[in-house]
Tab-separated table of C-alpha atoms and ligand atoms in Angstrom:
chain	number	residue	atom	x	y	z
A	31	UNK	CA	0.030	0.061	-0.004
A	32	UNK	CA	1.669	3.374	-1.015
A	33	UNK	CA	-0.464	5.510	1.216
A	34	UNK	CA	-3.549	5.399	2.940
A	35	UNK	CA	-5.694	7.417	0.567
A	36	UNK	CA	-6.114	5.846	-2.975
A	37	UNK	CA	-5.132	9.120	-4.620
A	38	UNK	CA	-3.176	12.032	-3.449
A	39	UNK	CA	-2.441	15.309	-5.630
A	40	UNK	CA	0.145	17.792	-4.856
A	41	UNK	CA	1.373	20.958	-6.634
A	42	UNK	CA	5.198	20.549	-6.912
A	43	UNK	CA	6.117	23.902	-8.220
A	44	UNK	CA	6.225	27.256	-6.226
A	45	UNK	CA	2.972	29.133	-6.687
A	46	UNK	CA	3.031	31.936	-9.375
A	47	UNK	CA	6.876	32.012	-9.985
A	48	UNK	CA	7.307	29.517	-12.821
A	49	UNK	CA	6.333	29.377	-16.318
A	50	UNK	CA	5.307	25.728	-15.837
A	51	UNK	CA	3.144	24.448	-12.983
A	52	UNK	CA	3.260	20.658	-12.079
A	53	UNK	CA	1.045	18.554	-10.029
A	54	UNK	CA	2.116	15.072	-8.803
A	55	UNK	CA	-0.853	12.481	-8.832
A	56	UNK	CA	-0.002	9.192	-6.924
A	57	UNK	CA	-2.033	6.280	-5.650
A	58	UNK	CA	-4.213	3.113	-6.756
A	59	UNK	CA	-6.960	5.432	-7.963
A	60	UNK	CA	-4.635	7.900	-9.900
A	61	UNK	CA	-4.941	6.302	-13.330
A	62	UNK	CA	-8.796	5.977	-13.181
A	63	UNK	CA	-9.111	9.589	-12.137
A	64	UNK	CA	-6.819	10.787	-14.858
A	65	UNK	CA	-8.602	8.818	-17.535
A	66	UNK	CA	-11.773	10.580	-16.760
A	67	UNK	CA	-10.156	14.038	-16.696
A	68	UNK	CA	-7.462	13.797	-19.350
A	69	UNK	CA	-8.187	14.033	-23.090
A	70	UNK	CA	-5.144	12.821	-25.144
A	71	UNK	CA	-4.246	14.394	-28.519
A	72	UNK	CA	-3.475	10.869	-29.652
A	73	UNK	CA	-6.316	9.348	-31.249
A	74	UNK	CA	-5.028	5.764	-30.320
A	75	UNK	CA	-5.499	6.714	-26.477
A	76	UNK	CA	-2.809	6.118	-23.874
A	77	UNK	CA	-1.391	3.378	-21.724
A	78	UNK	CA	-0.241	4.753	-18.544
A	79	UNK	CA	2.924	2.840	-18.364
A	80	UNK	CA	5.980	3.998	-16.394
A	81	UNK	CA	8.243	6.101	-18.787
A	82	UNK	CA	5.350	7.145	-21.057
A	83	UNK	CA	4.624	10.795	-21.958
A	84	UNK	CA	1.378	12.210	-23.373
A	85	UNK	CA	0.045	15.519	-24.483
A	86	UNK	CA	-3.495	16.595	-24.238
A	87	UNK	CA	-6.188	18.573	-22.344
A	88	UNK	CA	-7.130	18.479	-19.006
A	89	UNK	CA	-10.920	18.851	-19.086
A	90	UNK	CA	-13.762	19.570	-16.903
A	91	UNK	CA	-16.894	17.885	-18.233
A	92	UNK	CA	-16.913	19.324	-21.938
A	93	UNK	CA	-14.600	22.268	-21.218
A	94	UNK	CA	-10.850	22.074	-21.872
A	95	UNK	CA	-9.175	23.815	-19.007
A	96	UNK	CA	-5.333	23.624	-19.980
A	97	UNK	CA	-3.090	21.884	-22.437
A	98	UNK	CA	-0.778	19.659	-20.421
A	99	UNK	CA	1.769	17.083	-20.530
A	100	UNK	CA	1.489	14.140	-18.510
A	101	UNK	CA	4.558	12.126	-17.519
A	102	UNK	CA	4.236	8.622	-16.046
A	103	UNK	CA	7.041	8.697	-13.480
A	104	UNK	CA	6.592	5.432	-11.954
A	105	UNK	CA	3.958	2.782	-10.745
A	106	UNK	CA	0.751	4.857	-9.942
A	107	UNK	CA	2.798	8.002	-10.108
A	108	UNK	CA	2.101	10.643	-12.794
A	109	UNK	CA	3.220	14.130	-13.104
A	110	UNK	CA	0.989	16.664	-14.905
A	111	UNK	CA	2.873	19.705	-16.304
A	112	UNK	CA	0.648	22.524	-17.310
A	113	UNK	CA	0.925	26.362	-17.631
A	114	UNK	CA	2.296	28.199	-14.720
A	115	UNK	CA	-0.623	30.419	-14.196
A	116	UNK	CA	-1.827	29.901	-10.431
A	117	UNK	CA	-5.384	29.958	-11.525
A	118	UNK	CA	-5.031	27.062	-13.892
A	119	UNK	CA	-2.907	25.065	-11.543
A	120	UNK	CA	-5.705	25.610	-8.957
A	121	UNK	CA	-8.336	24.608	-11.526
A	122	UNK	CA	-6.564	21.255	-12.372
A	123	UNK	CA	-6.270	20.513	-8.661
A	124	UNK	CA	-9.760	21.280	-7.963
A	125	UNK	CA	-10.887	18.973	-10.817
A	126	UNK	CA	-8.681	16.091	-9.400
A	127	UNK	CA	-10.109	16.654	-6.002
A	128	UNK	CA	-13.698	16.562	-7.229
A	129	UNK	CA	-12.965	13.240	-8.996
A	130	UNK	CA	-11.647	11.790	-5.538
A	131	UNK	CA	-8.028	12.975	-5.172
A	132	UNK	CA	-6.909	14.188	-1.662
A	133	UNK	CA	-5.035	17.509	-1.881
A	134	UNK	CA	-1.813	17.113	0.114
A	135	UNK	CA	1.525	19.213	0.340
A	136	UNK	CA	4.432	18.225	-1.826
A	137	UNK	CA	6.364	17.445	1.250
A	138	UNK	CA	3.578	15.113	2.541
A	139	UNK	CA	3.403	13.263	-0.828
A	140	UNK	CA	7.143	12.722	-0.715
A	141	UNK	CA	7.212	11.633	2.820
A	142	UNK	CA	4.509	9.011	1.801
A	143	UNK	CA	6.833	7.698	-0.716
A	144	UNK	CA	9.581	7.503	1.927
A	145	UNK	CA	7.362	5.478	4.229
A	146	UNK	CA	6.349	3.192	1.490
A	147	UNK	CA	10.109	2.813	0.457
A	148	UNK	CA	8.898	2.997	-3.321
A	149	UNK	CA	11.744	4.969	-4.519
A	150	UNK	CA	15.605	4.620	-4.010
A	151	UNK	CA	16.575	6.849	-1.110
A	152	UNK	CA	18.565	9.407	-3.198
A	153	UNK	CA	15.797	9.848	-5.558
A	154	UNK	CA	13.436	10.630	-2.635
A	155	UNK	CA	15.771	12.910	-0.979
A	156	UNK	CA	16.486	14.769	-4.173
A	157	UNK	CA	12.781	15.270	-4.836
A	158	UNK	CA	12.229	16.645	-1.412
A	159	UNK	CA	15.297	19.169	-1.683
A	160	UNK	CA	14.463	20.050	-5.282
A	161	UNK	CA	11.364	21.720	-3.932
A	162	UNK	CA	13.736	24.407	-2.295
A	163	UNK	CA	15.864	24.972	-5.207
A	164	UNK	CA	16.003	28.724	-6.006
A	165	UNK	CA	17.742	28.346	-9.351
A	166	UNK	CA	17.170	26.341	-12.489
A	167	UNK	CA	20.678	25.244	-12.465
A	168	UNK	CA	20.111	24.088	-8.727
A	169	UNK	CA	16.961	22.097	-9.752
A	170	UNK	CA	18.989	20.418	-12.512
A	171	UNK	CA	21.895	19.727	-10.175
A	172	UNK	CA	19.773	17.846	-7.927
A	173	UNK	CA	17.787	16.065	-10.526
A	174	UNK	CA	21.092	14.917	-12.234
A	175	UNK	CA	21.703	13.123	-8.678
A	176	UNK	CA	18.955	10.420	-9.096
A	177	UNK	CA	20.368	8.588	-12.237
A	178	UNK	CA	23.568	10.102	-12.578
A	179	UNK	CA	25.851	12.126	-10.116
A	180	UNK	CA	26.047	10.475	-6.586
A	181	UNK	CA	23.815	7.533	-7.348
A	182	UNK	CA	25.871	6.560	-10.458
A	183	UNK	CA	29.233	7.298	-8.557
A	184	UNK	CA	28.090	4.861	-5.728
A	185	UNK	CA	26.714	2.190	-8.077
A	186	UNK	CA	30.050	2.280	-10.157
A	187	UNK	CA	32.176	1.851	-6.966
A	188	UNK	CA	29.847	-1.098	-5.777
A	189	UNK	CA	30.059	-2.578	-9.220
A	190	UNK	CA	33.876	-2.522	-9.123
A	191	UNK	CA	34.145	-3.660	-5.502
A	192	UNK	CA	37.208	-5.964	-6.076
A	193	UNK	CA	39.352	-2.978	-7.298
A	194	UNK	CA	38.334	-0.350	-4.700
A	195	UNK	CA	41.507	1.491	-3.528
A	196	UNK	CA	41.102	3.244	-0.189
A	197	UNK	CA	43.424	6.375	-1.062
A	198	UNK	CA	41.449	6.926	-4.179
A	199	UNK	CA	37.947	6.544	-2.400
A	200	UNK	CA	39.133	9.117	0.270
A	201	UNK	CA	40.260	11.678	-2.335
A	202	UNK	CA	36.850	11.236	-4.235
A	203	UNK	CA	34.913	11.725	-0.974
A	204	UNK	CA	36.893	14.845	-0.080
A	205	UNK	CA	36.039	16.147	-3.657
A	206	UNK	CA	32.292	15.314	-3.364
A	207	UNK	CA	32.091	16.964	0.072
A	208	UNK	CA	33.882	20.184	-1.221
A	209	UNK	CA	31.574	20.098	-4.507
A	210	UNK	CA	28.558	19.560	-2.148
A	211	UNK	CA	29.546	23.025	-0.474
A	212	UNK	CA	29.483	24.780	-3.811
A	213	UNK	CA	26.337	22.811	-4.835
A	214	UNK	CA	24.417	24.334	-1.790
A	215	UNK	CA	25.133	27.852	-3.175
A	216	UNK	CA	23.665	26.843	-6.553
A	217	UNK	CA	20.648	25.163	-4.979
A	218	UNK	CA	19.949	27.658	-2.029
A	219	UNK	CA	21.656	31.035	-3.173
A	220	UNK	CA	24.180	32.954	-1.328
A	221	UNK	CA	24.407	36.192	0.620
A	222	UNK	CA	26.635	39.184	-0.372
A	223	UNK	CA	26.871	42.289	1.764
A	224	UNK	CA	27.821	45.450	0.120
A	225	UNK	CA	30.116	47.327	2.668
A	226	UNK	CA	32.703	50.126	2.602
A	227	UNK	CA	33.343	53.630	3.909
A	228	UNK	CA	30.551	56.234	4.000
A	229	UNK	CA	29.444	57.850	0.593
A	230	UNK	CA	31.348	55.514	-1.549
A	231	UNK	CA	28.293	54.711	-3.665
A	232	UNK	CA	27.109	51.395	-1.806
A	233	UNK	CA	23.497	52.184	-2.152
A	234	UNK	CA	23.813	53.440	-5.621
A	235	UNK	CA	25.416	49.946	-6.729
A	236	UNK	CA	22.785	48.200	-4.571
A	237	UNK	CA	19.791	49.825	-6.490
A	238	UNK	CA	21.594	49.269	-9.869
A	239	UNK	CA	22.132	45.573	-9.089
A	240	UNK	CA	18.733	44.792	-7.908
A	241	UNK	CA	17.032	46.942	-10.536
A	242	UNK	CA	15.144	49.143	-8.068
A	243	UNK	CA	15.465	52.411	-6.272
A	244	UNK	CA	15.098	50.637	-2.815
A	245	UNK	CA	17.900	52.300	-0.920
A	246	UNK	CA	18.162	55.865	-0.352
A	247	UNK	CA	21.166	57.644	-2.132
A	248	UNK	CA	22.304	61.111	-1.200
A	249	UNK	CA	25.623	62.937	-0.997
A	250	UNK	CA	25.792	62.877	2.657
A	251	UNK	CA	27.943	60.357	4.639
A	252	UNK	CA	25.796	58.237	6.793
A	253	UNK	CA	22.751	58.162	4.458
A	254	UNK	CA	22.115	54.479	5.064
A	255	UNK	CA	21.294	53.668	8.677
A	256	UNK	CA	20.146	50.235	8.591
A	257	UNK	CA	20.704	47.264	6.157
A	258	UNK	CA	18.398	46.840	3.207
A	259	UNK	CA	17.866	43.560	1.380
A	260	UNK	CA	16.899	42.512	-2.177
A	261	UNK	CA	17.656	39.741	-4.687
A	262	UNK	CA	20.178	39.929	-7.532
A	263	UNK	CA	19.880	37.209	-9.921
A	264	UNK	CA	22.817	36.145	-11.930
A	265	UNK	CA	23.425	32.707	-14.014
A	266	UNK	CA	23.647	29.757	-11.481
A	267	UNK	CA	23.050	32.014	-8.420
A	268	UNK	CA	20.380	33.823	-6.615
A	269	UNK	CA	22.224	36.466	-4.620
A	270	UNK	CA	20.622	37.820	-1.412
A	271	UNK	CA	22.176	41.250	-1.564
A	272	UNK	CA	22.414	43.645	1.538
A	273	UNK	CA	23.189	47.326	1.417
A	274	UNK	CA	24.731	48.297	4.654
A	275	UNK	CA	25.712	51.540	6.653
A	276	UNK	CA	29.018	52.787	5.750
A	277	UNK	CA	31.601	51.822	8.078
A	278	UNK	CA	33.833	54.347	10.087
A	279	UNK	CA	35.158	54.532	13.621
A	280	UNK	CA	34.085	58.180	13.869
A	281	UNK	CA	30.696	57.602	12.951
A	282	UNK	CA	30.346	55.182	15.771
A	283	UNK	CA	31.149	57.629	18.282
A	284	UNK	CA	28.784	60.279	16.846
A	285	UNK	CA	25.494	59.174	18.543
A	286	UNK	CA	23.835	55.886	19.732
A	287	UNK	CA	21.829	55.654	16.360
A	288	UNK	CA	25.125	55.750	14.322
A	289	UNK	CA	26.671	53.226	16.852
A	290	UNK	CA	23.589	50.912	16.454
A	291	UNK	CA	24.047	51.185	12.550
A	292	UNK	CA	27.658	50.208	12.669
A	293	UNK	CA	26.635	47.154	14.758
A	294	UNK	CA	24.071	46.028	12.299
A	295	UNK	CA	26.519	46.258	9.382
A	296	UNK	CA	28.875	43.979	11.383
A	297	UNK	CA	26.144	41.704	11.767
A	298	UNK	CA	25.512	41.591	8.073
A	299	UNK	CA	29.177	41.047	7.320
A	300	UNK	CA	29.255	38.014	9.807
A	301	UNK	CA	26.130	36.443	7.897
A	302	UNK	CA	27.516	37.003	4.377
A	303	UNK	CA	29.264	34.305	2.268
A	304	UNK	CA	31.125	37.087	0.269
A	305	UNK	CA	31.749	40.790	0.747
A	306	UNK	CA	31.488	43.498	-1.736
A	307	UNK	CA	33.814	46.233	-0.618
A	308	UNK	CA	32.886	49.626	-2.399
A	309	UNK	CA	35.485	52.302	-2.202
A	310	UNK	CA	35.421	55.672	-3.944
A	311	UNK	CA	38.100	55.397	-6.564
A	312	UNK	CA	37.930	59.095	-7.019
A	313	UNK	CA	39.458	59.819	-3.536
A	314	UNK	CA	42.243	58.597	-1.565
A	315	UNK	CA	41.392	55.869	0.836
A	316	UNK	CA	41.048	56.960	4.629
A	317	UNK	CA	41.706	53.984	7.034
A	318	UNK	CA	39.352	51.485	5.882
A	319	UNK	CA	39.674	47.716	6.521
A	320	UNK	CA	36.788	45.421	6.072
A	321	UNK	CA	36.180	43.299	9.108
A	322	UNK	CA	36.131	39.918	7.511
A	323	UNK	CA	35.611	36.593	8.917
A	324	UNK	CA	38.007	33.648	7.968
A	325	UNK	CA	37.620	32.376	4.458
A	326	UNK	CA	35.263	35.119	3.549
A	327	UNK	CA	36.280	36.368	0.121
A	328	UNK	CA	36.279	40.130	-0.462
A	329	UNK	CA	35.683	41.621	-3.972
A	330	UNK	CA	36.730	45.249	-4.079
A	331	UNK	CA	34.829	47.545	-6.297
A	332	UNK	CA	36.571	50.780	-7.222
A	333	UNK	CA	33.527	52.929	-7.836
A	334	UNK	CA	32.974	56.191	-9.560
A	335	UNK	CA	35.096	55.151	-12.524
A	336	UNK	CA	33.282	57.902	-14.442
A	337	UNK	CA	35.308	60.508	-12.382
A	338	UNK	CA	39.169	61.000	-12.514
A	339	UNK	CA	40.775	58.185	-10.260
A	340	UNK	CA	43.050	58.898	-7.600
A	341	UNK	CA	42.747	55.772	-5.328
A	342	UNK	CA	45.902	53.340	-6.288
A	343	UNK	CA	44.798	49.775	-6.017
A	344	UNK	CA	48.288	48.588	-4.934
A	345	UNK	CA	47.964	50.642	-1.793
A	346	UNK	CA	45.019	48.927	-0.473
A	347	UNK	CA	45.824	47.915	3.191
A	348	UNK	CA	43.839	44.573	3.300
A	349	UNK	CA	43.706	41.347	1.271
A	350	UNK	CA	41.058	40.958	-1.346
A	351	UNK	CA	40.162	38.379	-4.033
A	352	UNK	CA	39.589	40.519	-6.922
A	353	UNK	CA	39.448	44.316	-7.705
A	354	UNK	CA	37.155	45.780	-10.365
A	355	UNK	CA	36.772	49.318	-11.637
A	356	UNK	CA	33.122	50.190	-11.813
A	357	UNK	CA	30.758	53.067	-12.227
A	358	UNK	CA	27.485	52.550	-10.253
A	359	UNK	CA	26.106	55.790	-11.887
A	360	UNK	CA	26.602	54.480	-15.394
A	361	UNK	CA	26.527	50.722	-14.815
A	362	UNK	CA	30.159	50.342	-16.417
A	363	UNK	CA	31.705	47.248	-14.896
A	364	UNK	CA	28.651	45.503	-13.496
A	365	UNK	CA	28.673	42.546	-15.858
A	366	UNK	CA	32.382	42.120	-14.749
A	367	UNK	CA	31.227	42.178	-11.000
A	368	UNK	CA	28.769	39.447	-11.937
A	369	UNK	CA	31.370	37.239	-13.417
A	370	UNK	CA	33.836	37.825	-10.397
A	371	UNK	CA	31.269	37.103	-7.864
A	372	UNK	CA	30.364	33.833	-9.624
A	373	UNK	CA	34.154	32.859	-9.635
A	374	UNK	CA	34.490	33.859	-5.867
A	375	UNK	CA	31.412	31.552	-5.111
A	376	UNK	CA	33.123	28.818	-7.420
A	377	UNK	CA	29.921	28.397	-9.361
A	378	UNK	CA	31.536	29.420	-12.718
A	379	UNK	CA	32.024	26.330	-14.876
A	380	UNK	CA	30.508	23.979	-12.238
A	381	UNK	CA	29.572	20.656	-13.895
A	382	UNK	CA	25.960	20.092	-13.013
A	383	UNK	CA	26.569	16.342	-13.445
A	384	UNK	CA	29.165	16.036	-10.642
A	385	UNK	CA	28.241	13.833	-7.788
A	386	UNK	CA	27.332	15.932	-4.697
A	387	UNK	CA	25.379	15.311	-1.590
A	388	UNK	CA	22.004	17.103	-1.429
A	389	UNK	CA	20.931	15.811	1.925
A	390	UNK	CA	22.779	15.576	5.564
A	391	UNK	CA	22.262	11.782	5.380
A	392	UNK	CA	24.199	11.529	2.182
A	393	UNK	CA	26.928	13.900	3.665
A	394	UNK	CA	27.110	11.645	6.734
A	395	UNK	CA	27.607	8.625	4.656
A	396	UNK	CA	30.179	10.056	2.531
A	397	UNK	CA	32.162	11.238	5.608
A	398	UNK	CA	31.883	7.609	7.027
A	399	UNK	CA	33.197	6.277	3.634
A	400	UNK	CA	36.218	8.740	3.667
A	401	UNK	CA	37.190	7.325	7.126
A	402	UNK	CA	36.778	3.684	6.206
A	403	UNK	CA	39.974	1.467	6.166
A	404	UNK	CA	38.449	-1.701	4.499
A	405	UNK	CA	37.110	-1.835	0.836
A	406	UNK	CA	34.627	-4.331	1.881
A	407	UNK	CA	33.205	-1.950	4.451
A	408	UNK	CA	33.167	0.808	1.905
A	409	UNK	CA	30.747	-1.179	-0.208
A	410	UNK	CA	28.438	-2.061	2.570
A	411	UNK	CA	28.310	1.636	3.360
A	412	UNK	CA	27.712	2.691	-0.231
A	413	UNK	CA	24.834	0.358	-0.504
A	414	UNK	CA	23.273	2.099	2.566
A	415	UNK	CA	23.774	5.332	0.692
A	416	UNK	CA	21.485	3.751	-2.025
A	417	UNK	CA	19.007	1.798	0.029
A	418	UNK	CA	18.756	3.240	3.756
A	419	UNK	CA	15.712	4.869	4.859
A	420	UNK	CA	16.260	8.659	5.877
A	421	UNK	CA	14.947	9.621	9.185
A	422	UNK	CA	11.383	11.032	8.566
B	1037	GTP	N1	30.089	60.103	-10.293
B	1037	GTP	C1	29.628	59.121	-9.506
B	1037	GTP	N2	28.935	59.313	-8.430
B	1037	GTP	C2	28.371	58.247	-7.720
B	1037	GTP	C3	28.564	57.070	-8.101
B	1037	GTP	N3	27.988	56.060	-7.293
B	1037	GTP	C4	27.505	56.826	-6.363
B	1037	GTP	N4	27.715	58.182	-6.632
B	1037	GTP	C5	27.206	59.413	-5.805
B	1037	GTP	O1	27.997	59.195	-4.637
B	1037	GTP	C6	27.117	59.737	-3.638
B	1037	GTP	C7	26.811	58.787	-2.465
B	1037	GTP	O2	26.165	57.725	-2.874
B	1037	GTP	P1	25.419	56.681	-2.080
B	1037	GTP	O3	25.194	55.578	-2.979
B	1037	GTP	O4	24.376	57.202	-1.240
B	1037	GTP	O5	26.726	56.285	-1.083
B	1037	GTP	P2	26.672	55.170	0.175
B	1037	GTP	O6	27.964	54.641	0.129
B	1037	GTP	O7	25.501	54.496	0.237
B	1037	GTP	O8	26.620	56.172	1.238
B	1037	GTP	P3	26.328	55.923	2.901
B	1037	GTP	O9	24.989	55.303	2.830
B	1037	GTP	O10	26.131	57.288	3.428
B	1037	GTP	O11	27.452	55.198	3.389
B	1037	GTP	C8	25.841	60.173	-4.302
B	1037	GTP	O12	25.829	61.542	-4.480
B	1037	GTP	C9	25.861	59.335	-5.452
B	1037	GTP	O13	25.115	59.929	-6.574
B	1037	GTP	C10	29.356	56.912	-9.351
B	1037	GTP	O14	29.498	55.692	-9.950
B	1037	GTP	N5	29.776	57.871	-10.019
B	1038	MG	MG1	24.049	54.068	1.536
């Protein structure tokens, strides 16, 4: 028995943000319900066998609601892919419910599959995590782990169990764990804090990157008092961008409000994966050192490149990953900043077919494999990776 209800239906795409809306329909009664509401284009009808894909109309009586593709994902499991308009997605779900399906959340549906142990574990974990992906690349990276990626890597090692070399396996596990850290940025996004001395153009750059006039810009030091957040989308990354109050020791001493502003900036710096330090290239730099955490890359933006430049990059008194001349006012250098940020986050050229862990259980197992001394034990643990049940 796959789940207690004979048919469950769940919307598996985020509402209102995608061009495509997908509904997963599972259970013993799923085929019968689909046969009564789906009108295929093919005059020869359809056989709901795993692996088959059909194009046709979702109907409500005589009315055609949406043109959809139905994929038979497995035994008693079907994915309806229609247009992403939330009203259409809602209508289809409502028709399915009227014909006997029980509406559930995507998480509930996947948990039912875990309980029924119907799918390989990596597949179930991947499908759960895929719901949280914030980029298409992240979605693909996770999907690739189901047949290829981590699954294939483990199966190949098990298939060649007599030739397993412990040093080689260790090296591969180290690589998988390192790649998994990068994969997380592609899947869940990253945080970048725009920091720098007062009046260097941080808010102007922030507004340009997020494409909105969200942060106040003024030719007065100390304009931004509290951080402002927005999203900047670049290939393979959804960057949560934070504009912060300018950092300066003398400002902190001015009044309690300024002191609180400085504290808020320090908090954002601690929470960021990467810092974008904006300096005014048209002036000499006056005592500025970004308070970075260990391993936090700093990208320096030499702003106001449309004005004559006086700041000499070689004299910067702190380490940084890269330096970019840019004009937040004209937009010059913004594409370069996007490339540099992707490099700093190591997502540039990241092969989405690489084996990576997309679940803490997988990470735990790869760690265990990397500490293993006995090739036979490696095989046993890798088999667990493919078949163990994750904690619900
Ligand atoms: N010429 C020129 N002026 C710029 C550029 N970027 C910003 N400015 C100007 O610099 C001044 C300060 O800009 P803001 O963006 O408010 O600077 P900020 O770093 O956010 O300042 P605080 O919030 O006070 O720390 C404004 O007058 C901007 O118009 C640029 O690329 N070129
Ligand atoms: Mg500002």
